[in-house]
C-alpha positions as a printed NumPy array, in Angstrom:
array([[  0.   ,   0.   ,   0.   ],
       [  1.272,   3.425,  -0.922],
       [  0.052,   5.   ,   2.32 ],
       [  2.609,   2.952,   4.32 ],
       [  5.583,   4.106,   2.251],
       [  7.803,   6.909,   3.519],
       [  6.924,  10.333,   2.064],
       [ 10.092,  10.415,  -0.075],
       [  9.116,   7.128,  -1.723],
       [  5.56 ,   8.323,  -2.32 ],
       [  6.81 ,  11.557,  -3.898],
       [  9.238,   9.627,  -6.122],
       [  6.45 ,   7.267,  -7.161],
       [  4.164,  10.223,  -7.973],
       [  6.903,  11.894, -10.053],
       [  7.558,   8.639, -11.918],
       [  3.847,   8.298, -12.638],
       [  3.661,  11.923, -13.843],
       [  6.592,  11.386, -16.21 ],
       [  5.001,   8.201, -17.568],
       [  1.747,  10.058, -18.233],
       [  3.576,  12.943, -19.909],
       [  5.389,  10.489, -22.191],
       [  2.113,   8.71 , -23.011],
       [  0.418,  12.026, -23.838],
       [  3.289,  12.963, -26.142],
       [  3.039,   9.594, -27.924],
       [ -0.732,  10.018, -28.295],
       [ -0.321,  13.534, -29.706],
       [  2.275,  12.271, -32.186],
       [ -0.024,   9.422, -33.195],
       [ -2.853,  11.847, -33.934],
       [ -0.703,  14.457, -35.682],
       [ -1.528,  14.384, -39.362],
       [ -4.501,  12.057, -38.869],
       [ -7.476,  12.794, -41.106],
       [-10.999,  11.455, -41.435],
       [-12.99 ,  11.53 , -44.66 ],
       [-16.76 ,  11.045, -44.718],
       [-19.704,  11.462, -47.079],
       [-22.901,  13.337, -46.464],
       [-26.065,  11.253, -46.085],
       [-27.072,  12.092, -49.662],
       [-23.597,  11.036, -50.917],
       [-23.123,  14.337, -52.77 ],
       [-20.371,  15.757, -50.542],
       [-17.097,  14.164, -49.432],
       [-15.367,  16.093, -46.665],
       [-12.07 ,  15.584, -44.845],
       [-11.132,  16.953, -41.42 ],
       [ -7.823,  17.043, -39.588],
       [ -7.065,  15.973, -36.023],
       [ -8.448,  19.201, -34.573],
       [-11.652,  19.023, -36.595],
       [-10.471,  21.546, -39.185],
       [-11.844,  21.053, -42.681],
       [ -8.992,  20.181, -45.035],
       [-10.845,  19.129, -48.203],
       [-14.303,  19.182, -49.766],
       [-15.223,  17.256, -52.901],
       [-18.43 ,  16.955, -54.91 ],
       [-18.278,  13.533, -56.595],
       [-20.399,  13.056, -59.692],
       [-21.312,  16.751, -59.856],
       [-24.647,  16.004, -58.148],
       [-24.266,  19.282, -56.306],
       [-25.033,  21.217, -59.522],
       [-28.721,  20.366, -59.28 ],
       [-28.961,  21.29 , -55.599],
       [-30.224,  24.559, -54.208],
       [-27.831,  26.589, -52.101],
       [-29.653,  25.504, -48.941],
       [-29.451,  21.82 , -49.924],
       [-25.761,  22.052, -50.727],
       [-25.085,  23.88 , -47.486],
       [-26.968,  21.207, -45.524],
       [-24.975,  18.443, -47.246],
       [-21.649,  20.134, -46.494],
       [-22.614,  20.651, -42.855],
       [-23.797,  17.042, -42.568],
       [-20.508,  15.712, -43.946],
       [-18.545,  18.034, -41.629],
       [-20.535,  16.908, -38.594],
       [-19.973,  13.258, -39.489],
       [-16.243,  13.729, -40.024],
       [-15.797,  15.68 , -36.801],
       [-17.73 ,  13.057, -34.826],
       [-15.521,  10.3  , -36.23 ],
       [-12.375,  12.308, -35.463],
       [-13.62 ,  12.955, -31.922],
       [-14.107,   9.208, -31.513],
       [-10.529,   8.563, -32.661],
       [ -9.185,  11.177, -30.245],
       [-11.206,   9.62 , -27.419],
       [ -9.912,   6.128, -28.23 ],
       [ -6.362,   7.461, -28.246],
       [ -6.534,   9.458, -25.004],
       [ -8.998,   7.426, -22.93 ],
       [ -6.378,   4.918, -21.683],
       [ -4.451,   7.852, -20.197],
       [ -7.316,   8.511, -17.786],
       [ -6.521,   5.17 , -16.153],
       [ -2.875,   6.166, -15.825],
       [ -3.874,   9.304, -13.929],
       [ -5.801,   7.373, -11.31 ],
       [ -3.811,   7.256,  -8.149],
       [ -2.778,   3.851,  -6.885],
       [ -4.685,   0.819,  -5.647],
       [ -8.355,   1.288,  -4.896],
       [ -8.45 ,   4.729,  -6.503],
       [-11.33 ,   5.523,  -8.8  ],
       [-10.583,   5.856, -12.494],
       [-10.305,   9.471, -13.59 ],
       [-13.379,  10.219, -15.673],
       [-13.044,  12.537, -18.646],
       [-16.129,  14.53 , -19.647],
       [-15.854,  13.992, -23.413],
       [-19.161,  15.812, -23.986],
       [-17.706,  18.916, -22.367],
       [-14.582,  18.668, -24.527],
       [-16.202,  17.885, -27.886],
       [-19.737,  19.227, -27.413],
       [-21.988,  18.688, -30.407],
       [-19.304,  16.778, -32.327],
       [-20.361,  13.675, -30.391],
       [-23.982,  13.769, -31.467],
       [-24.702,  10.332, -32.924],
       [-26.491,   9.318, -36.057],
       [-29.605,   7.193, -36.25 ],
       [-29.12 ,   6.464, -39.91 ],
       [-28.723,   2.95 , -41.317],
       [-25.127,   3.551, -42.434],
       [-23.963,   4.517, -38.957],
       [-20.626,   3.033, -37.975],
       [-20.547,   0.453, -35.216],
       [-18.007,   2.6  , -33.371],
       [-20.341,   5.603, -33.304],
       [-23.169,   3.365, -32.127],
       [-21.005,   2.014, -29.277],
       [-19.9  ,   5.538, -28.389],
       [-23.489,   6.76 , -28.166],
       [-24.419,   3.708, -26.051],
       [-21.556,   4.423, -23.65 ],
       [-22.543,   8.066, -23.34 ],
       [-26.202,   7.171, -22.769],
       [-25.287,   4.684, -20.035],
       [-23.669,   7.427, -17.976]])
């Protein structure tokens, strides 16, 4: 038990744990650097790519189907594709950083540090009820609903 260790040993153990977490965070950041996610809008008329921070890096209009759309329809398709891509990127970030929450928990019997992903990502985590929804997004929504 950590409580029975001399204070110097407990401080050293805490510093070692902090350094391990810092190294893990750096590895996670490096893993995500340059990561992109590409998705299609529900109507398949817009393909949109976002970077690791949710920034839009590319928009494509395959098949020129956008030419027959009104401005409002095209705007809705672009926003839908962006929302989908950002949600998928948020999921990837969560999968990458979630194990670090366990590393931050202090010692035996300590509760796992809970990260409020909704507070961090906000609306980017809103799920989809559409037939083409990814299994990962479905699991994510189920986990959020269970809390």
